[in-house]
């Protein structure tokens, strides 16, 4: 009997102690203030669109003061939504520690192509949304030039580019896509001086499959530099046009100038390194 009463009293005392401790802790936390802000850019090794200062600067610019403010009173949803207005931020998570540290973890947007024209330049990210370029970082993505309007880039070309960059061979082959006013396309290879006329963006999977077969089976037998233009616009064939004599002469002249300029740049860089070493 007495043992049962002692057990009940013990549990009652423990519950009272926990209640008082919880009340004291909650009261202490309500009065505690933030001592510091830590910004974590989770994918900073992959791209450098965002720096920690971008996050803290926009919070300061919006009048959101964190250090010195009470932990309990901070509107974390407001902090999150404000951080996500930074152009390169895709998502943000905001949380705090009992020690008074506010952590802000951000994930960057991932561009898949960059459009460049005479008047504008911007990225299209992995979600098909326009993304401004950065002064501090240039992403190594597919370059798109020419007469592409925004609707065409999003509705049609976005799918073509995604298909190319997900294929190891095609991604290593194509460095640039040129868009003509009638929305036909031309692919620019990374190596060589030939061009690949694509036609419109329709049936892109079939056209790119033909291109892979052509590079795999035809070009190794005749040489990668035999044709000036490869045409994929025809439904059941690949049409390749050889270099004319005039085209070869022009191509060789351009190569000579390019090689000469390249040698000059290499010599200049070597001289600069030697000066720095001395």
PDB file of C-alpha atoms in Angstrom:
ATOM      1  CA  UNK A   1       0.000   0.000   0.000  1.00  0.00           C
ATOM      2  CA  UNK A   2       2.722   2.463   1.027  1.00  0.00           C
ATOM      3  CA  UNK A   3       4.769   1.482  -2.013  1.00  0.00           C
ATOM      4  CA  UNK A   4       1.835   2.331  -4.280  1.00  0.00           C
ATOM      5  CA  UNK A   5       1.402   5.716  -2.599  1.00  0.00           C
ATOM      6  CA  UNK A   6       5.136   6.434  -2.965  1.00  0.00           C
ATOM      7  CA  UNK A   7       4.996   5.563  -6.657  1.00  0.00           C
ATOM      8  CA  UNK A   8       2.076   7.926  -7.191  1.00  0.00           C
ATOM      9  CA  UNK A   9       3.853  10.704  -5.295  1.00  0.00           C
ATOM     10  CA  UNK A  10       7.049  10.125  -7.275  1.00  0.00           C
ATOM     11  CA  UNK A  11       5.213  10.427 -10.599  1.00  0.00           C
ATOM     12  CA  UNK A  12       3.368  13.513  -9.381  1.00  0.00           C
ATOM     13  CA  UNK A  13       6.623  15.197  -8.308  1.00  0.00           C
ATOM     14  CA  UNK A  14       8.264  14.298 -11.651  1.00  0.00           C
ATOM     15  CA  UNK A  15       5.321  15.684 -13.616  1.00  0.00           C
ATOM     16  CA  UNK A  16       5.385  18.888 -11.579  1.00  0.00           C
ATOM     17  CA  UNK A  17       9.128  19.225 -12.117  1.00  0.00           C
ATOM     18  CA  UNK A  18       8.809  18.727 -15.869  1.00  0.00           C
ATOM     19  CA  UNK A  19       5.959  21.221 -16.017  1.00  0.00           C
ATOM     20  CA  UNK A  20       7.948  23.875 -14.155  1.00  0.00           C
ATOM     21  CA  UNK A  21      11.034  23.167 -16.296  1.00  0.00           C
ATOM     22  CA  UNK A  22       9.026  23.443 -19.503  1.00  0.00           C
ATOM     23  CA  UNK A  23       7.430  26.682 -18.340  1.00  0.00           C
ATOM     24  CA  UNK A  24      10.833  28.085 -17.430  1.00  0.00           C
ATOM     25  CA  UNK A  25      12.394  26.960 -20.724  1.00  0.00           C
ATOM     26  CA  UNK A  26       9.578  28.421 -22.826  1.00  0.00           C
ATOM     27  CA  UNK A  27       9.787  31.659 -20.920  1.00  0.00           C
ATOM     28  CA  UNK A  28      13.542  31.737 -21.382  1.00  0.00           C
ATOM     29  CA  UNK A  29      13.249  31.053 -25.124  1.00  0.00           C
ATOM     30  CA  UNK A  30      10.648  33.784 -25.511  1.00  0.00           C
ATOM     31  CA  UNK A  31      13.115  36.255 -24.075  1.00  0.00           C
ATOM     32  CA  UNK A  32      16.168  34.878 -25.903  1.00  0.00           C
ATOM     33  CA  UNK A  33      17.441  36.783 -28.928  1.00  0.00           C
ATOM     34  CA  UNK A  34      19.269  35.734 -32.075  1.00  0.00           C
ATOM     35  CA  UNK A  35      23.034  35.984 -31.809  1.00  0.00           C
ATOM     36  CA  UNK A  36      23.951  35.218 -35.428  1.00  0.00           C
ATOM     37  CA  UNK A  37      22.724  34.222 -38.894  1.00  0.00           C
ATOM     38  CA  UNK A  38      24.283  31.357 -40.820  1.00  0.00           C
ATOM     39  CA  UNK A  39      23.573  31.086 -44.559  1.00  0.00           C
ATOM     40  CA  UNK A  40      24.260  27.753 -46.259  1.00  0.00           C
ATOM     41  CA  UNK A  41      24.295  27.534 -50.064  1.00  0.00           C
ATOM     42  CA  UNK A  42      23.812  23.789 -50.332  1.00  0.00           C
ATOM     43  CA  UNK A  43      24.950  23.357 -53.955  1.00  0.00           C
ATOM     44  CA  UNK A  44      27.721  25.966 -54.019  1.00  0.00           C
ATOM     45  CA  UNK A  45      30.169  23.482 -55.566  1.00  0.00           C
ATOM     46  CA  UNK A  46      27.948  23.052 -58.632  1.00  0.00           C
ATOM     47  CA  UNK A  47      27.315  26.726 -59.402  1.00  0.00           C
ATOM     48  CA  UNK A  48      28.023  30.122 -57.901  1.00  0.00           C
ATOM     49  CA  UNK A  49      24.988  32.265 -58.631  1.00  0.00           C
ATOM     50  CA  UNK A  50      24.329  32.854 -54.941  1.00  0.00           C
ATOM     51  CA  UNK A  51      26.592  33.959 -52.104  1.00  0.00           C
ATOM     52  CA  UNK A  52      25.711  34.269 -48.435  1.00  0.00           C
ATOM     53  CA  UNK A  53      25.936  38.056 -48.714  1.00  0.00           C
ATOM     54  CA  UNK A  54      23.126  38.073 -51.303  1.00  0.00           C
ATOM     55  CA  UNK A  55      20.793  36.556 -48.719  1.00  0.00           C
ATOM     56  CA  UNK A  56      21.752  38.805 -45.818  1.00  0.00           C
ATOM     57  CA  UNK A  57      21.733  41.892 -48.047  1.00  0.00           C
ATOM     58  CA  UNK A  58      18.181  41.365 -49.252  1.00  0.00           C
ATOM     59  CA  UNK A  59      16.958  40.768 -45.694  1.00  0.00           C
ATOM     60  CA  UNK A  60      18.600  44.018 -44.589  1.00  0.00           C
ATOM     61  CA  UNK A  61      17.193  45.817 -47.610  1.00  0.00           C
ATOM     62  CA  UNK A  62      13.673  44.694 -46.683  1.00  0.00           C
ATOM     63  CA  UNK A  63      14.154  45.891 -43.105  1.00  0.00           C
ATOM     64  CA  UNK A  64      14.182  42.393 -41.596  1.00  0.00           C
ATOM     65  CA  UNK A  65      16.500  42.546 -38.586  1.00  0.00           C
ATOM     66  CA  UNK A  66      17.466  39.167 -37.171  1.00  0.00           C
ATOM     67  CA  UNK A  67      20.460  39.552 -34.850  1.00  0.00           C
ATOM     68  CA  UNK A  68      19.158  40.995 -31.594  1.00  0.00           C
ATOM     69  CA  UNK A  69      15.498  40.192 -32.286  1.00  0.00           C
ATOM     70  CA  UNK A  70      13.590  37.742 -30.083  1.00  0.00           C
ATOM     71  CA  UNK A  71      13.546  34.147 -31.328  1.00  0.00           C
ATOM     72  CA  UNK A  72       9.851  33.760 -30.572  1.00  0.00           C
ATOM     73  CA  UNK A  73       8.813  36.870 -32.475  1.00  0.00           C
ATOM     74  CA  UNK A  74      10.660  36.229 -35.763  1.00  0.00           C
ATOM     75  CA  UNK A  75       8.381  35.543 -38.736  1.00  0.00           C
ATOM     76  CA  UNK A  76      10.217  32.669 -40.404  1.00  0.00           C
ATOM     77  CA  UNK A  77       7.757  32.492 -43.301  1.00  0.00           C
ATOM     78  CA  UNK A  78       8.540  36.114 -44.111  1.00  0.00           C
ATOM     79  CA  UNK A  79      12.274  35.388 -44.032  1.00  0.00           C
ATOM     80  CA  UNK A  80      11.805  32.399 -46.357  1.00  0.00           C
ATOM     81  CA  UNK A  81       9.634  34.257 -48.880  1.00  0.00           C
ATOM     82  CA  UNK A  82      12.027  37.216 -48.890  1.00  0.00           C
ATOM     83  CA  UNK A  83      15.078  35.030 -49.504  1.00  0.00           C
ATOM     84  CA  UNK A  84      13.284  33.281 -52.369  1.00  0.00           C
ATOM     85  CA  UNK A  85      12.963  36.610 -54.206  1.00  0.00           C
ATOM     86  CA  UNK A  86      16.729  36.544 -54.865  1.00  0.00           C
ATOM     87  CA  UNK A  87      16.882  35.786 -58.630  1.00  0.00           C
ATOM     88  CA  UNK A  88      19.160  32.746 -58.352  1.00  0.00           C
ATOM     89  CA  UNK A  89      17.352  31.076 -55.433  1.00  0.00           C
ATOM     90  CA  UNK A  90      15.069  28.125 -56.139  1.00  0.00           C
ATOM     91  CA  UNK A  91      14.105  27.214 -52.557  1.00  0.00           C
ATOM     92  CA  UNK A  92      14.967  28.152 -48.975  1.00  0.00           C
ATOM     93  CA  UNK A  93      14.565  26.555 -45.548  1.00  0.00           C
ATOM     94  CA  UNK A  94      14.698  28.629 -42.346  1.00  0.00           C
ATOM     95  CA  UNK A  95      15.207  27.171 -38.865  1.00  0.00           C
ATOM     96  CA  UNK A  96      16.769  28.181 -35.551  1.00  0.00           C
ATOM     97  CA  UNK A  97      18.656  26.531 -32.700  1.00  0.00           C
ATOM     98  CA  UNK A  98      18.079  26.967 -28.949  1.00  0.00           C
ATOM     99  CA  UNK A  99      21.456  28.697 -28.828  1.00  0.00           C
ATOM    100  CA  UNK A 100      20.145  31.651 -30.827  1.00  0.00           C
ATOM    101  CA  UNK A 101      21.518  30.843 -34.301  1.00  0.00           C
ATOM    102  CA  UNK A 102      19.239  31.286 -37.324  1.00  0.00           C
ATOM    103  CA  UNK A 103      20.124  28.960 -40.195  1.00  0.00           C
ATOM    104  CA  UNK A 104      19.032  29.748 -43.756  1.00  0.00           C
ATOM    105  CA  UNK A 105      19.700  26.995 -46.288  1.00  0.00           C
ATOM    106  CA  UNK A 106      19.200  27.879 -49.956  1.00  0.00           C
ATOM    107  CA  UNK A 107      19.196  25.864 -53.174  1.00  0.00           C
ATOM    108  CA  UNK A 108      20.100  27.534 -56.445  1.00  0.00           C
ATOM    109  CA  UNK A 109      18.174  27.477 -59.691  1.00  0.00           C
ATOM    110  CA  UNK A 110      19.764  25.303 -62.378  1.00  0.00           C
ATOM    111  CA  UNK A 111      19.987  26.820 -65.872  1.00  0.00           C
ATOM    112  CA  UNK A 112      19.866  24.488 -68.873  1.00  0.00           C
ATOM    113  CA  UNK A 113      20.412  27.000 -71.676  1.00  0.00           C
ATOM    114  CA  UNK A 114      21.408  30.599 -72.256  1.00  0.00           C
ATOM    115  CA  UNK A 115      19.782  32.755 -74.915  1.00  0.00           C
ATOM    116  CA  UNK A 116      21.886  35.542 -76.414  1.00  0.00           C
ATOM    117  CA  UNK A 117      20.750  38.125 -78.953  1.00  0.00           C
ATOM    118  CA  UNK A 118      21.780  41.652 -79.879  1.00  0.00           C
ATOM    119  CA  UNK A 119      19.507  43.137 -77.224  1.00  0.00           C
ATOM    120  CA  UNK A 120      18.988  40.596 -74.443  1.00  0.00           C
ATOM    121  CA  UNK A 121      20.674  37.700 -72.691  1.00  0.00           C
ATOM    122  CA  UNK A 122      19.147  35.378 -70.103  1.00  0.00           C
ATOM    123  CA  UNK A 123      19.017  31.770 -68.944  1.00  0.00           C
ATOM    124  CA  UNK A 124      16.150  29.298 -69.042  1.00  0.00           C
ATOM    125  CA  UNK A 125      16.245  27.142 -65.909  1.00  0.00           C
ATOM    126  CA  UNK A 126      15.360  23.477 -65.395  1.00  0.00           C
ATOM    127  CA  UNK A 127      11.717  24.383 -64.770  1.00  0.00           C
ATOM    128  CA  UNK A 128      11.407  26.333 -68.023  1.00  0.00           C
ATOM    129  CA  UNK A 129      11.469  29.752 -66.368  1.00  0.00           C
ATOM    130  CA  UNK A 130      13.495  32.781 -67.393  1.00  0.00           C
ATOM    131  CA  UNK A 131      16.487  33.487 -65.162  1.00  0.00           C
ATOM    132  CA  UNK A 132      18.719  36.588 -65.277  1.00  0.00           C
ATOM    133  CA  UNK A 133      22.434  36.273 -66.003  1.00  0.00           C
ATOM    134  CA  UNK A 134      24.989  36.910 -63.270  1.00  0.00           C
ATOM    135  CA  UNK A 135      27.936  39.310 -63.253  1.00  0.00           C
ATOM    136  CA  UNK A 136      30.021  36.931 -61.151  1.00  0.00           C
ATOM    137  CA  UNK A 137      29.319  33.551 -62.714  1.00  0.00           C
ATOM    138  CA  UNK A 138      28.651  32.159 -66.190  1.00  0.00           C
ATOM    139  CA  UNK A 139      27.081  28.699 -66.252  1.00  0.00           C
ATOM    140  CA  UNK A 140      28.493  26.199 -68.792  1.00  0.00           C
ATOM    141  CA  UNK A 141      25.187  25.495 -70.531  1.00  0.00           C
ATOM    142  CA  UNK A 142      23.856  25.202 -74.071  1.00  0.00           C
ATOM    143  CA  UNK A 143      24.122  28.506 -75.945  1.00  0.00           C
ATOM    144  CA  UNK A 144      21.134  29.610 -78.038  1.00  0.00           C
ATOM    145  CA  UNK A 145      21.488  32.508 -80.469  1.00  0.00           C
ATOM    146  CA  UNK A 146      19.423  34.148 -83.176  1.00  0.00           C
ATOM    147  CA  UNK A 147      15.769  35.074 -83.505  1.00  0.00           C
ATOM    148  CA  UNK A 148      14.081  33.059 -80.777  1.00  0.00           C
ATOM    149  CA  UNK A 149      11.136  34.714 -79.048  1.00  0.00           C
ATOM    150  CA  UNK A 150      10.290  33.851 -75.451  1.00  0.00           C
ATOM    151  CA  UNK A 151       7.258  31.673 -76.297  1.00  0.00           C
ATOM    152  CA  UNK A 152       9.232  29.595 -78.797  1.00  0.00           C
ATOM    153  CA  UNK A 153      12.128  29.144 -76.368  1.00  0.00           C
ATOM    154  CA  UNK A 154       9.838  27.835 -73.638  1.00  0.00           C
ATOM    155  CA  UNK A 155       7.264  25.907 -75.670  1.00  0.00           C
ATOM    156  CA  UNK A 156       9.497  24.256 -78.277  1.00  0.00           C
ATOM    157  CA  UNK A 157      13.241  24.684 -77.884  1.00  0.00           C
ATOM    158  CA  UNK A 158      13.274  23.878 -74.165  1.00  0.00           C
ATOM    159  CA  UNK A 159      12.340  20.250 -74.893  1.00  0.00           C
ATOM    160  CA  UNK A 160      14.984  19.932 -77.620  1.00  0.00           C
ATOM    161  CA  UNK A 161      17.744  21.277 -75.370  1.00  0.00           C
ATOM    162  CA  UNK A 162      16.747  19.026 -72.475  1.00  0.00           C
ATOM    163  CA  UNK A 163      16.829  15.999 -74.758  1.00  0.00           C
ATOM    164  CA  UNK A 164      20.306  16.916 -76.009  1.00  0.00           C
ATOM    165  CA  UNK A 165      21.877  17.570 -72.613  1.00  0.00           C
ATOM    166  CA  UNK A 166      20.518  14.310 -71.179  1.00  0.00           C
ATOM    167  CA  UNK A 167      22.225  12.313 -73.921  1.00  0.00           C
ATOM    168  CA  UNK A 168      25.967  11.914 -73.320  1.00  0.00           C
ATOM    169  CA  UNK A 169      26.915  11.788 -77.009  1.00  0.00           C
ATOM    170  CA  UNK A 170      24.679  14.649 -78.143  1.00  0.00           C
ATOM    171  CA  UNK A 171      25.707  16.836 -75.217  1.00  0.00           C
ATOM    172  CA  UNK A 172      29.374  16.352 -76.083  1.00  0.00           C
ATOM    173  CA  UNK A 173      28.653  17.055 -79.769  1.00  0.00           C
ATOM    174  CA  UNK A 174      26.474  20.188 -79.745  1.00  0.00           C
ATOM    175  CA  UNK A 175      27.724  23.467 -78.274  1.00  0.00           C
ATOM    176  CA  UNK A 176      25.243  25.959 -79.715  1.00  0.00           C
ATOM    177  CA  UNK A 177      21.831  26.184 -81.365  1.00  0.00           C
ATOM    178  CA  UNK A 178      21.088  28.981 -83.818  1.00  0.00           C
ATOM    179  CA  UNK A 179      17.461  30.022 -84.311  1.00  0.00           C
ATOM    180  CA  UNK A 180      16.359  31.539 -87.625  1.00  0.00           C
ATOM    181  CA  UNK A 181      13.391  33.950 -87.991  1.00  0.00           C
ATOM    182  CA  UNK A 182      11.138  31.123 -89.262  1.00  0.00           C
ATOM    183  CA  UNK A 183      12.007  29.124 -86.096  1.00  0.00           C
ATOM    184  CA  UNK A 184      14.099  26.568 -87.950  1.00  0.00           C
ATOM    185  CA  UNK A 185      17.262  25.501 -86.149  1.00  0.00           C
ATOM    186  CA  UNK A 186      20.910  24.892 -86.877  1.00  0.00           C
ATOM    187  CA  UNK A 187      23.181  22.961 -84.522  1.00  0.00           C
ATOM    188  CA  UNK A 188      26.805  24.023 -84.100  1.00  0.00           C
ATOM    189  CA  UNK A 189      29.203  21.162 -83.213  1.00  0.00           C
ATOM    190  CA  UNK A 190      31.951  21.645 -80.637  1.00  0.00           C
ATOM    191  CA  UNK A 191      34.548  20.291 -83.065  1.00  0.00           C
ATOM    192  CA  UNK A 192      34.830  21.036 -86.778  1.00  0.00           C
ATOM    193  CA  UNK A 193      33.492  23.740 -89.071  1.00  0.00           C
ATOM    194  CA  UNK A 194      30.407  22.004 -90.435  1.00  0.00           C
ATOM    195  CA  UNK A 195      26.825  22.879 -89.530  1.00  0.00           C
ATOM    196  CA  UNK A 196      23.815  20.669 -88.846  1.00  0.00           C
ATOM    197  CA  UNK A 197      20.532  21.992 -90.248  1.00  0.00           C
ATOM    198  CA  UNK A 198      17.747  20.733 -88.009  1.00  0.00           C
ATOM    199  CA  UNK A 199      14.627  22.199 -89.591  1.00  0.00           C
ATOM    200  CA  UNK A 200      11.841  23.039 -87.149  1.00  0.00           C
ATOM    201  CA  UNK A 201      11.715  21.689 -83.602  1.00  0.00           C
ATOM    202  CA  UNK A 202       9.169  19.002 -84.462  1.00  0.00           C
ATOM    203  CA  UNK A 203      10.118  15.292 -84.416  1.00  0.00           C
ATOM    204  CA  UNK A 204      13.302  16.207 -82.584  1.00  0.00           C
ATOM    205  CA  UNK A 205      13.794  12.733 -81.102  1.00  0.00           C
ATOM    206  CA  UNK A 206      13.734  11.104 -84.547  1.00  0.00           C
ATOM    207  CA  UNK A 207      16.040  13.746 -86.042  1.00  0.00           C
ATOM    208  CA  UNK A 208      18.582  13.420 -83.253  1.00  0.00           C
ATOM    209  CA  UNK A 209      18.467   9.629 -83.512  1.00  0.00           C
ATOM    210  CA  UNK A 210      19.305   9.947 -87.238  1.00  0.00           C
ATOM    211  CA  UNK A 211      22.173  12.275 -86.382  1.00  0.00           C
ATOM    212  CA  UNK A 212      23.658   9.787 -83.918  1.00  0.00           C
ATOM    213  CA  UNK A 213      23.504   6.985 -86.495  1.00  0.00           C
ATOM    214  CA  UNK A 214      25.126   9.244 -89.110  1.00  0.00           C
ATOM    215  CA  UNK A 215      28.003  10.151 -86.794  1.00  0.00           C
ATOM    216  CA  UNK A 216      28.401   6.566 -85.653  1.00  0.00           C
ATOM    217  CA  UNK A 217      28.224   4.762 -89.002  1.00  0.00           C
ATOM    218  CA  UNK A 218      28.842   7.198 -91.873  1.00  0.00           C
ATOM    219  CA  UNK A 219      31.400   9.783 -90.773  1.00  0.00           C
ATOM    220  CA  UNK A 220      34.040   7.326 -89.473  1.00  0.00           C
ATOM    221  CA  UNK A 221      34.285   5.903 -93.010  1.00  0.00           C
ATOM    222  CA  UNK A 222      34.637   9.211 -94.885  1.00  0.00           C
ATOM    223  CA  UNK A 223      36.099  11.549 -92.254  1.00  0.00           C
ATOM    224  CA  UNK A 224      34.428  13.969 -89.861  1.00  0.00           C
ATOM    225  CA  UNK A 225      35.512  16.973 -91.909  1.00  0.00           C
ATOM    226  CA  UNK A 226      34.225  15.812 -95.300  1.00  0.00           C
ATOM    227  CA  UNK A 227      30.868  17.635 -95.235  1.00  0.00           C
ATOM    228  CA  UNK A 228      30.117  21.323 -94.819  1.00  0.00           C
ATOM    229  CA  UNK A 229      26.452  20.834 -93.964  1.00  0.00           C
ATOM    230  CA  UNK A 230      24.359  17.975 -92.606  1.00  0.00           C
ATOM    231  CA  UNK A 231      20.602  18.294 -93.159  1.00  0.00           C
ATOM    232  CA  UNK A 232      18.187  16.488 -90.820  1.00  0.00           C
ATOM    233  CA  UNK A 233      15.004  18.177 -92.054  1.00  0.00           C
ATOM    234  CA  UNK A 234      14.006  15.363 -94.422  1.00  0.00           C
ATOM    235  CA  UNK A 235      11.848  12.687 -92.854  1.00  0.00           C
ATOM    236  CA  UNK A 236      13.630   9.445 -93.724  1.00  0.00           C
ATOM    237  CA  UNK A 237      17.155  10.466 -94.649  1.00  0.00           C
ATOM    238  CA  UNK A 238      20.171  12.554 -93.779  1.00  0.00           C
ATOM    239  CA  UNK A 239      21.425  14.786 -96.586  1.00  0.00           C
ATOM    240  CA  UNK A 240      25.098  15.765 -96.381  1.00  0.00           C
ATOM    241  CA  UNK A 241      26.734  18.379 -98.614  1.00  0.00           C
ATOM    242  CA  UNK A 242      30.462  18.318 -99.345  1.00  0.00           C
ATOM    243  CA  UNK A 243      32.707  21.337 -99.094  1.00  0.00           C
ATOM    244  CA  UNK A 244      33.101  23.232-102.361  1.00  0.00           C
ATOM    245  CA  UNK A 245      36.547  24.394-103.438  1.00  0.00           C
ATOM    246  CA  UNK A 246      35.698  27.993-102.510  1.00  0.00           C
ATOM    247  CA  UNK A 247      34.342  26.937 -99.121  1.00  0.00           C
ATOM    248  CA  UNK A 248      37.495  24.953 -98.385  1.00  0.00           C
ATOM    249  CA  UNK A 249      39.706  27.919 -99.216  1.00  0.00           C
ATOM    250  CA  UNK A 250      37.624  30.212 -96.991  1.00  0.00           C
ATOM    251  CA  UNK A 251      37.560  27.629 -94.200  1.00  0.00           C
ATOM    252  CA  UNK A 252      41.331  27.107 -94.341  1.00  0.00           C
ATOM    253  CA  UNK A 253      41.929  30.881 -94.259  1.00  0.00           C
ATOM    254  CA  UNK A 254      39.731  31.228 -91.187  1.00  0.00           C
ATOM    255  CA  UNK A 255      41.546  28.346 -89.507  1.00  0.00           C
ATOM    256  CA  UNK A 256      44.927  29.942 -90.238  1.00  0.00           C
ATOM    257  CA  UNK A 257      43.842  33.251 -88.711  1.00  0.00           C
ATOM    258  CA  UNK A 258      42.312  31.467 -85.728  1.00  0.00           C
ATOM    259  CA  UNK A 259      45.436  29.379 -85.136  1.00  0.00           C
ATOM    260  CA  UNK A 260      47.669  32.462 -85.447  1.00  0.00           C
ATOM    261  CA  UNK A 261      45.576  34.386 -82.932  1.00  0.00           C
ATOM    262  CA  UNK A 262      45.542  31.396 -80.623  1.00  0.00           C
ATOM    263  CA  UNK A 263      49.324  31.067 -80.771  1.00  0.00           C
ATOM    264  CA  UNK A 264      49.653  34.792 -80.005  1.00  0.00           C
ATOM    265  CA  UNK A 265      47.402  34.449 -76.959  1.00  0.00           C
ATOM    266  CA  UNK A 266      49.372  31.431 -75.712  1.00  0.00           C
ATOM    267  CA  UNK A 267      52.670  33.319 -76.156  1.00  0.00           C
ATOM    268  CA  UNK A 268      51.283  36.345 -74.316  1.00  0.00           C
ATOM    269  CA  UNK A 269      50.038  34.184 -71.434  1.00  0.00           C
ATOM    270  CA  UNK A 270      53.452  32.480 -71.201  1.00  0.00           C
ATOM    271  CA  UNK A 271      55.247  35.842 -71.049  1.00  0.00           C
ATOM    272  CA  UNK A 272      52.884  37.057 -68.310  1.00  0.00           C
ATOM    273  CA  UNK A 273      53.562  33.923 -66.246  1.00  0.00           C
ATOM    274  CA  UNK A 274      57.317  34.381 -66.641  1.00  0.00           C
ATOM    275  CA  UNK A 275      57.049  38.006 -65.477  1.00  0.00           C
ATOM    276  CA  UNK A 276      55.026  36.918 -62.429  1.00  0.00           C
ATOM    277  CA  UNK A 277      57.559  34.180 -61.608  1.00  0.00           C
ATOM    278  CA  UNK A 278      60.416  36.691 -61.700  1.00  0.00           C
TER     279      UNK A 278
END
